[in-house]
Amino acid sequence: MPRDYSARLVFNECIAEDIVELCFELTEAEPWGSAPNPARGPSPLDPFYKKIKRVQGACSLPGFGAEPQGPNPGQFAHLAAPGVFLRRPVSIAGFRQDENIVRFIVGIAGEGTRNLAAKRPGETIKILLPLGNPFPSIPSGRNIWLVSGGLGVAPLLYLAKTLSGTARELRAFMGFSDERSVFGVEEMRELSEMTLDVGGFITDKVSGALASARPDAVFSCGPLPMMGALKKICAARGVPLYVSLEERMGCGVGACLVCACAARGAAGYKRVCRDGPVFDAEEVVIS
Amino acid sequence: MKNMSVELCGVKLKSPLIAASGTFGFGREYDEFYNISAWGAISVKGLTDEPRVGNPPPRIAETASGILNSVGLQNPGVDAFIRDELPRLVATGVTVIANVAGSTVESYTEAARKLSDSPVAMIELNISCPNVRQGGAQFGASPEEAARVTSAVRGVCSRPLMVKLSPNVTDITAIARAVQDAGADAVSLINTVAGMAIDARARRPALANITGGLSGPAIKPVALRMVWQTAKCLRIPVAGMGGVMTGTDAAEFMIAGATAVMAGTANITDVMAGPRILRELEEFLDENGIEDVNELTGSLILN
């Protein structure tokens, strides 16, 4: 169940040009885990990604064993940024259940995200989460490919973490427009067989790889032209593709109907916040 | 024990606070966060006789202290609402107001006739949606047209009838008097203020629909002025809205003359806005030694 949490910033680091990693400790709402960790120390100030290995297995995975707890990869949060009217929807890039710490990777695109990035550790904001539908759960032993463009790798880093122990083969294709915007490469390399492209078209790399291999599913997040091209490539090979979409949002919970994305055929519009943000690529028009 | 209940054209509401149409869907989403019967009533997403898909995105633009929207009356149609949404909504115990829009007088009367036979407590006639070429605003822009559609719906509607007024007119009181004389039991105001946002770098409108409706704190002064002007010249009650974000905002609308107050945009920025604003209004009454919330209505001191 989503809740509007008071969230205390515990980590803020610039990881690429105009991209910050923010980690918040969720407080003032029931924690996800059964009991709070009594041994909690001052460690949250350490970089989140360095601690990922340590918590391997602590986060319950979608579709594996126990009921999923806490946010799942593909879900997003609605962050109350200082100084602007609307909340900012941001995909969840990681979650530590033992300490109720949620991780975001935020692109600084305007006043709201700039004010978020200016928050200092110890300061609090309101965060509504988890929202939307996660990437579909996948049985273990499958071949899964992840394809990202730019900031779109953020939810896929979380997804890679949950899939790395259970997928038979996990491959990641990470595209960036230029060297200054590259991040998450080392983290993804530890979790998957990783292909990096800077300045070109990552979909060309995917297309080339598909000539000699066929994954069970492809999960993607990135710019619409990239995902549009990927949809054609995957459709031609009959590979299921799931995409995480972005749209200007209002309420974030499905009531206000502003974050519309065109549904395939004459089915009108779907709500990105509630029916997505992860969609079967065949369900939606990507343009 | 203080009294929070009010009566709006014969319908008793447990509090004066109503969820404004278009920001609350059919209550389904917010009911996951709190019991939506905390509201005095909820006015559902605008309904048309036939389903509508709405406008293309982007449908929202942020402004200083507000938002522009151009959803364009996306809704599943009155029949689907009555069949798929209303039974669940009624079961929550909340008082339901059906917001009705249309493109012709006949489409208004057809929708209102169907809803008259359903368990909705009241009908709110939307003659003020700024985001569709035909869908209301043309009826809300002149006293004659407003009276014509109100009178036609009055003839087929056995439920109390409230008419939602547009601020995008020269004299809102003339429209208000016209719908009162045509048989309206109450008026609600204001709908959104027609507006526009531009992405200067792209030299394009921020909304795909080019123009949209402005809501939020940005329009509160306009709304308060219109509620005050309208309430003092009508016999029928007024439901006031426009940028109500706090309990004190709600009190201000009542002092200006409103019998009930609607909150809309607040739901979008704060998922818990309903119970929060209600609690804040109760605290306002306590702090000011007021026993009955009705004491606020029209209590503006002018000298």
Tab-separated table of C-alpha atoms in Angstrom, chain B:
chain	number	residue	atom	x	y	z
B	1	MET	CA	-19.887	19.379	20.773
B	2	LYS	CA	-19.600	21.565	17.709
B	3	ASN	CA	-21.713	21.065	14.615
B	4	MET	CA	-19.942	20.430	11.295
B	5	SER	CA	-22.987	19.434	9.264
B	6	VAL	CA	-24.587	21.694	6.702
B	7	GLU	CA	-27.586	21.457	4.431
B	8	LEU	CA	-27.091	22.154	0.728
B	9	CYS	CA	-30.397	22.481	-1.136
B	10	GLY	CA	-32.109	19.888	0.994
B	11	VAL	CA	-29.204	17.447	1.137
B	12	LYS	CA	-27.660	17.078	4.567
B	13	LEU	CA	-23.863	16.876	4.443
B	14	LYS	CA	-21.844	15.720	7.449
B	15	SER	CA	-19.371	18.493	6.742
B	16	PRO	CA	-19.277	21.454	4.365
B	17	LEU	CA	-16.260	20.022	2.556
B	18	ILE	CA	-16.865	18.520	-0.893
B	19	ALA	CA	-14.293	16.935	-3.235
B	20	ALA	CA	-14.372	18.974	-6.429
B	21	SER	CA	-15.169	17.260	-9.709
B	22	GLY	CA	-12.275	16.194	-11.896
B	23	THR	CA	-9.696	15.804	-9.167
B	24	PHE	CA	-11.174	12.839	-7.373
B	25	GLY	CA	-12.105	10.418	-10.162
B	26	PHE	CA	-14.882	8.204	-8.828
B	27	GLY	CA	-13.254	8.019	-5.410
B	28	ARG	CA	-11.659	4.648	-6.072
B	29	GLU	CA	-8.022	5.780	-5.820
B	30	TYR	CA	-8.326	7.938	-2.694
B	31	ASP	CA	-10.397	5.296	-0.917
B	32	GLU	CA	-7.161	3.280	-0.749
B	33	PHE	CA	-5.610	5.986	1.422
B	34	TYR	CA	-8.489	6.915	3.745
B	35	ASN	CA	-12.216	6.425	4.188
B	36	ILE	CA	-13.621	8.834	1.592
B	37	SER	CA	-16.850	9.198	3.553
B	38	ALA	CA	-14.837	11.701	5.585
B	39	TRP	CA	-15.919	14.204	2.924
B	40	GLY	CA	-19.283	15.934	3.213
B	41	ALA	CA	-19.789	14.773	-0.370
B	42	ILE	CA	-17.775	14.028	-3.440
B	43	SER	CA	-18.509	15.403	-6.866
B	44	VAL	CA	-17.406	12.772	-9.359
B	45	LYS	CA	-15.407	13.245	-12.538
B	46	GLY	CA	-17.556	15.015	-15.162
B	47	LEU	CA	-19.919	12.586	-16.878
B	48	THR	CA	-21.282	12.768	-20.392
B	49	ASP	CA	-24.074	10.695	-21.885
B	50	GLU	CA	-21.594	8.969	-24.205
B	51	PRO	CA	-18.006	7.965	-23.251
B	52	ARG	CA	-15.238	10.449	-24.089
B	53	VAL	CA	-11.536	9.737	-24.566
B	54	GLY	CA	-10.373	13.249	-23.683
B	55	ASN	CA	-7.585	15.403	-25.093
B	56	PRO	CA	-4.083	14.309	-26.154
B	57	PRO	CA	-1.184	14.796	-23.687
B	58	PRO	CA	0.469	16.829	-22.297
B	59	ARG	CA	-2.651	17.653	-20.312
B	60	ILE	CA	-1.037	19.474	-17.392
B	61	ALA	CA	1.315	22.393	-16.941
B	62	GLU	CA	2.623	23.756	-13.675
B	63	THR	CA	2.269	27.468	-12.991
B	64	ALA	CA	3.170	29.746	-10.113
B	65	SER	CA	0.912	28.439	-7.312
B	66	GLY	CA	-1.310	26.412	-9.559
B	67	ILE	CA	-1.830	24.113	-12.487
B	68	LEU	CA	-3.306	24.313	-15.947
B	69	ASN	CA	-5.155	21.227	-17.100
B	70	SER	CA	-6.772	20.194	-20.349
B	71	VAL	CA	-8.105	16.699	-19.664
B	72	GLY	CA	-11.138	17.328	-21.852
B	73	LEU	CA	-13.875	15.407	-19.993
B	74	GLN	CA	-12.364	11.927	-20.366
B	75	ASN	CA	-15.002	9.648	-18.838
B	76	PRO	CA	-16.625	6.243	-19.417
B	77	GLY	CA	-20.114	7.685	-19.922
B	78	VAL	CA	-23.109	7.844	-17.592
B	79	ASP	CA	-24.265	4.240	-18.163
B	80	ALA	CA	-20.870	2.755	-17.254
B	81	PHE	CA	-20.633	5.057	-14.225
B	82	ILE	CA	-24.038	3.928	-12.916
B	83	ARG	CA	-23.233	0.273	-13.584
B	84	ASP	CA	-19.527	0.010	-12.626
B	85	GLU	CA	-18.723	2.803	-10.186
B	86	LEU	CA	-21.805	4.076	-8.383
B	87	PRO	CA	-22.717	0.933	-6.370
B	88	ARG	CA	-19.213	0.790	-4.840
B	89	LEU	CA	-19.232	4.538	-4.218
B	90	VAL	CA	-22.620	4.458	-2.485
B	91	ALA	CA	-21.453	1.519	-0.368
B	92	THR	CA	-18.680	3.662	1.126
B	93	GLY	CA	-21.407	5.787	2.699
B	94	VAL	CA	-20.293	9.010	1.042
B	95	THR	CA	-22.824	11.444	-0.408
B	96	VAL	CA	-22.417	11.362	-4.189
B	97	ILE	CA	-22.847	14.373	-6.461
B	98	ALA	CA	-22.901	13.556	-10.172
B	99	ASN	CA	-21.173	16.168	-12.298
B	100	VAL	CA	-22.787	16.226	-15.753
B	101	ALA	CA	-21.495	17.785	-18.966
B	102	GLY	CA	-22.741	17.679	-22.522
B	103	SER	CA	-22.421	19.155	-25.975
B	104	THR	CA	-26.124	19.726	-26.648
B	105	VAL	CA	-29.134	20.388	-24.436
B	106	GLU	CA	-30.378	16.901	-25.326
B	107	SER	CA	-27.131	15.238	-24.201
B	108	TYR	CA	-27.403	17.055	-20.847
B	109	THR	CA	-31.016	16.052	-20.328
B	110	GLU	CA	-30.375	12.434	-21.333
B	111	ALA	CA	-27.511	12.082	-18.841
B	112	ALA	CA	-29.454	13.867	-16.085
B	113	ARG	CA	-32.545	11.724	-16.691
B	114	LYS	CA	-30.515	8.511	-16.234
B	115	LEU	CA	-28.863	9.845	-13.077
B	116	SER	CA	-32.221	10.925	-11.649
B	117	ASP	CA	-33.133	7.246	-11.351
B	118	SER	CA	-29.818	6.388	-9.657
B	119	PRO	CA	-28.786	6.747	-6.010
B	120	VAL	CA	-26.845	9.999	-6.519
B	121	ALA	CA	-27.837	12.688	-4.020
B	122	MET	CA	-27.491	15.657	-6.313
B	123	ILE	CA	-26.612	16.653	-9.842
B	124	GLU	CA	-24.009	19.299	-10.584
B	125	LEU	CA	-24.515	20.692	-14.056
B	126	ASN	CA	-21.160	21.528	-15.610
B	127	ILE	CA	-21.756	24.414	-17.999
B	128	SER	CA	-18.221	25.660	-17.624
B	129	CYS	CA	-15.621	23.147	-18.850
B	130	PRO	CA	-13.038	25.251	-20.727
B	131	ASN	CA	-11.293	22.286	-22.352
B	132	VAL	CA	-13.702	20.958	-24.939
B	133	ARG	CA	-14.980	22.738	-27.993
B	134	GLN	CA	-18.501	21.746	-27.100
B	135	GLY	CA	-19.077	20.614	-23.566
B	136	GLY	CA	-20.314	23.321	-21.497
B	137	ALA	CA	-18.531	26.615	-21.661
B	138	GLN	CA	-20.758	27.821	-24.488
B	139	PHE	CA	-23.750	27.223	-22.197
B	140	GLY	CA	-22.063	28.948	-19.290
B	141	ALA	CA	-21.093	32.081	-21.152
B	142	SER	CA	-24.486	33.750	-21.535
B	143	PRO	CA	-27.437	34.061	-19.124
B	144	GLU	CA	-29.881	32.957	-21.846
B	145	GLU	CA	-27.999	29.755	-22.762
B	146	ALA	CA	-27.316	28.947	-19.107
B	147	ALA	CA	-31.006	29.327	-18.328
B	148	ARG	CA	-31.994	27.236	-21.348
B	149	VAL	CA	-29.919	24.180	-20.367
B	150	THR	CA	-30.757	24.545	-16.659
B	151	SER	CA	-34.463	24.725	-17.390
B	152	ALA	CA	-34.337	21.687	-19.696
B	153	VAL	CA	-32.460	19.592	-17.139
B	154	ARG	CA	-34.753	20.801	-14.349
B	155	GLY	CA	-37.659	19.369	-16.323
B	156	VAL	CA	-36.235	15.801	-16.296
B	157	CYS	CA	-34.299	15.846	-13.024
B	158	SER	CA	-35.910	14.799	-9.755
B	159	ARG	CA	-32.698	15.327	-7.775
B	160	PRO	CA	-31.509	18.636	-6.355
B	161	LEU	CA	-29.773	20.533	-9.135
B	162	MET	CA	-26.615	22.563	-8.664
B	163	VAL	CA	-25.122	24.493	-11.595
B	164	LYS	CA	-21.350	24.933	-11.800
B	165	LEU	CA	-20.428	28.353	-13.101
B	166	SER	CA	-17.538	29.566	-15.202
B	167	PRO	CA	-15.394	32.498	-14.107
B	168	ASN	CA	-14.634	33.247	-17.762
B	169	VAL	CA	-17.544	35.670	-18.124
B	170	THR	CA	-18.112	39.386	-17.819
B	171	ASP	CA	-20.635	39.199	-14.979
B	172	ILE	CA	-20.951	35.918	-13.106
B	173	THR	CA	-23.864	37.235	-11.053
B	174	ALA	CA	-26.012	37.620	-14.179
B	175	ILE	CA	-25.431	33.940	-15.050
B	176	ALA	CA	-26.071	32.924	-11.442
B	177	ARG	CA	-29.404	34.801	-11.331
B	178	ALA	CA	-30.399	33.305	-14.671
B	179	VAL	CA	-29.860	29.697	-13.543
B	180	GLN	CA	-31.601	30.440	-10.226
B	181	ASP	CA	-34.633	31.716	-12.109
B	182	ALA	CA	-34.477	28.651	-14.392
B	183	GLY	CA	-34.858	26.324	-11.431
B	184	ALA	CA	-31.380	25.619	-10.057
B	185	ASP	CA	-31.318	24.662	-6.371
B	186	ALA	CA	-27.721	25.793	-5.842
B	187	VAL	CA	-24.707	27.078	-7.731
B	188	SER	CA	-21.074	26.029	-7.422
B	189	LEU	CA	-18.221	28.291	-8.410
B	190	ILE	CA	-15.695	28.789	-9.741
B	191	ASN	CA	-14.648	26.341	-12.444
B	192	THR	CA	-11.105	26.819	-13.750
B	193	VAL	CA	-9.929	30.098	-15.221
B	194	ALA	CA	-9.052	29.837	-18.913
B	195	GLY	CA	-5.307	30.133	-19.316
B	196	MET	CA	-2.225	29.220	-21.292
B	197	ALA	CA	1.423	28.299	-20.767
B	198	ILE	CA	4.246	28.494	-23.296
B	199	ASP	CA	7.558	26.661	-23.513
B	200	ALA	CA	9.706	29.574	-24.654
B	201	ARG	CA	12.657	27.480	-25.842
B	202	ALA	CA	10.452	25.290	-27.995
B	203	ARG	CA	8.101	28.186	-28.817
B	204	ARG	CA	5.244	25.792	-28.325
B	205	PRO	CA	2.259	25.703	-25.992
B	206	ALA	CA	2.889	23.604	-22.878
B	207	LEU	CA	-0.474	21.892	-23.324
B	208	ALA	CA	-1.347	19.866	-26.429
B	209	ASN	CA	-4.775	21.518	-26.280
B	210	ILE	CA	-2.977	24.925	-26.397
B	211	THR	CA	-5.230	26.428	-23.695
B	212	GLY	CA	-6.362	24.939	-20.417
B	213	GLY	CA	-8.040	25.673	-17.122
B	214	LEU	CA	-6.099	27.237	-14.244
B	215	SER	CA	-6.711	26.012	-10.708
B	216	GLY	CA	-5.016	26.122	-7.330
B	217	PRO	CA	-4.023	28.973	-4.992
B	218	ALA	CA	-3.329	31.176	-8.042
B	219	ILE	CA	-7.097	31.622	-8.558
B	220	LYS	CA	-8.238	31.865	-4.933
B	221	PRO	CA	-8.612	35.667	-4.861
B	222	VAL	CA	-10.677	35.579	-8.066
B	223	ALA	CA	-12.825	32.792	-6.637
B	224	LEU	CA	-13.407	34.510	-3.284
B	225	ARG	CA	-14.465	37.705	-5.032
B	226	MET	CA	-16.921	35.854	-7.264
B	227	VAL	CA	-18.367	33.774	-4.409
B	228	TRP	CA	-18.887	36.914	-2.354
B	229	GLN	CA	-20.529	38.807	-5.255
B	230	THR	CA	-22.722	35.859	-6.197
B	231	ALA	CA	-23.830	34.728	-2.743
B	232	LYS	CA	-25.121	38.151	-1.784
B	233	CYS	CA	-27.439	38.389	-4.783
B	234	LEU	CA	-28.951	34.864	-4.749
B	235	ARG	CA	-31.706	33.139	-2.756
B	236	ILE	CA	-30.180	29.687	-3.385
B	237	PRO	CA	-27.002	28.460	-1.660
B	238	VAL	CA	-23.494	28.658	-3.065
B	239	ALA	CA	-20.761	25.998	-2.990
B	240	GLY	CA	-17.487	27.881	-3.214
B	241	MET	CA	-14.204	26.667	-4.649
B	242	GLY	CA	-10.942	27.824	-6.171
B	243	GLY	CA	-7.591	27.162	-4.546
B	244	VAL	CA	-8.854	25.718	-1.260
B	245	MET	CA	-5.727	24.092	0.202
B	246	THR	CA	-6.259	24.496	3.961
B	247	GLY	CA	-9.008	24.634	6.558
B	248	THR	CA	-8.564	28.396	6.807
B	249	ASP	CA	-9.089	28.677	3.044
B	250	ALA	CA	-12.364	26.779	3.477
B	251	ALA	CA	-13.404	29.122	6.279
B	252	GLU	CA	-12.684	32.130	4.049
B	253	PHE	CA	-15.045	30.828	1.356
B	254	MET	CA	-17.794	30.292	3.908
B	255	ILE	CA	-17.292	33.755	5.375
B	256	ALA	CA	-17.606	35.105	1.815
B	257	GLY	CA	-21.039	33.482	1.609
B	258	ALA	CA	-20.579	29.822	0.699
B	259	THR	CA	-22.719	27.165	2.395
B	260	ALA	CA	-20.321	24.421	1.306
B	261	VAL	CA	-16.739	24.426	0.064
B	262	MET	CA	-15.098	22.312	-2.601
B	263	ALA	CA	-11.430	21.321	-2.668
B	264	GLY	CA	-9.949	20.001	-5.891
B	265	THR	CA	-6.370	20.784	-6.743
B	266	ALA	CA	-5.400	20.152	-3.115
B	267	ASN	CA	-6.050	16.442	-3.727
B	268	ILE	CA	-3.476	16.457	-6.490
B	269	THR	CA	-0.637	17.843	-4.401
B	270	ASP	CA	-1.613	16.070	-1.158
B	271	VAL	CA	-3.271	12.683	-1.337
B	272	MET	CA	-4.501	13.165	2.250
B	273	ALA	CA	-5.921	16.652	1.587
B	274	GLY	CA	-9.541	15.700	2.369
B	275	PRO	CA	-9.160	14.575	5.979
B	276	ARG	CA	-6.430	17.165	6.576
B	277	ILE	CA	-8.516	20.169	5.443
B	278	LEU	CA	-11.493	18.892	7.448
B	279	ARG	CA	-9.337	18.583	10.566
B	280	GLU	CA	-7.922	22.054	9.986
B	281	LEU	CA	-11.410	23.515	9.606
B	282	GLU	CA	-12.436	21.904	12.902
B	283	GLU	CA	-9.323	23.365	14.538
B	284	PHE	CA	-10.210	26.788	13.106
B	285	LEU	CA	-13.644	26.568	14.720
B	286	ASP	CA	-12.134	25.487	18.058
B	287	GLU	CA	-9.535	28.249	18.036
B	288	ASN	CA	-12.207	30.856	17.324
B	289	GLY	CA	-14.831	29.553	19.737
B	290	ILE	CA	-17.327	28.696	17.003
B	291	GLU	CA	-19.887	26.001	17.889
B	292	ASP	CA	-21.581	25.628	14.508
B	293	VAL	CA	-19.793	25.735	11.163
B	294	ASN	CA	-22.909	27.351	9.642
B	295	GLU	CA	-22.119	30.479	11.655
B	296	LEU	CA	-19.344	31.173	9.179
B	297	THR	CA	-21.544	31.410	6.106
B	298	GLY	CA	-21.887	35.008	4.949
B	299	SER	CA	-20.348	36.365	8.146
B	300	LEU	CA	-17.989	38.787	6.404
B	301	ILE	CA	-17.620	42.010	8.385
B	302	LEU	CA	-17.444	45.057	6.143
B	303	ASN	CA	-17.027	47.962	8.515
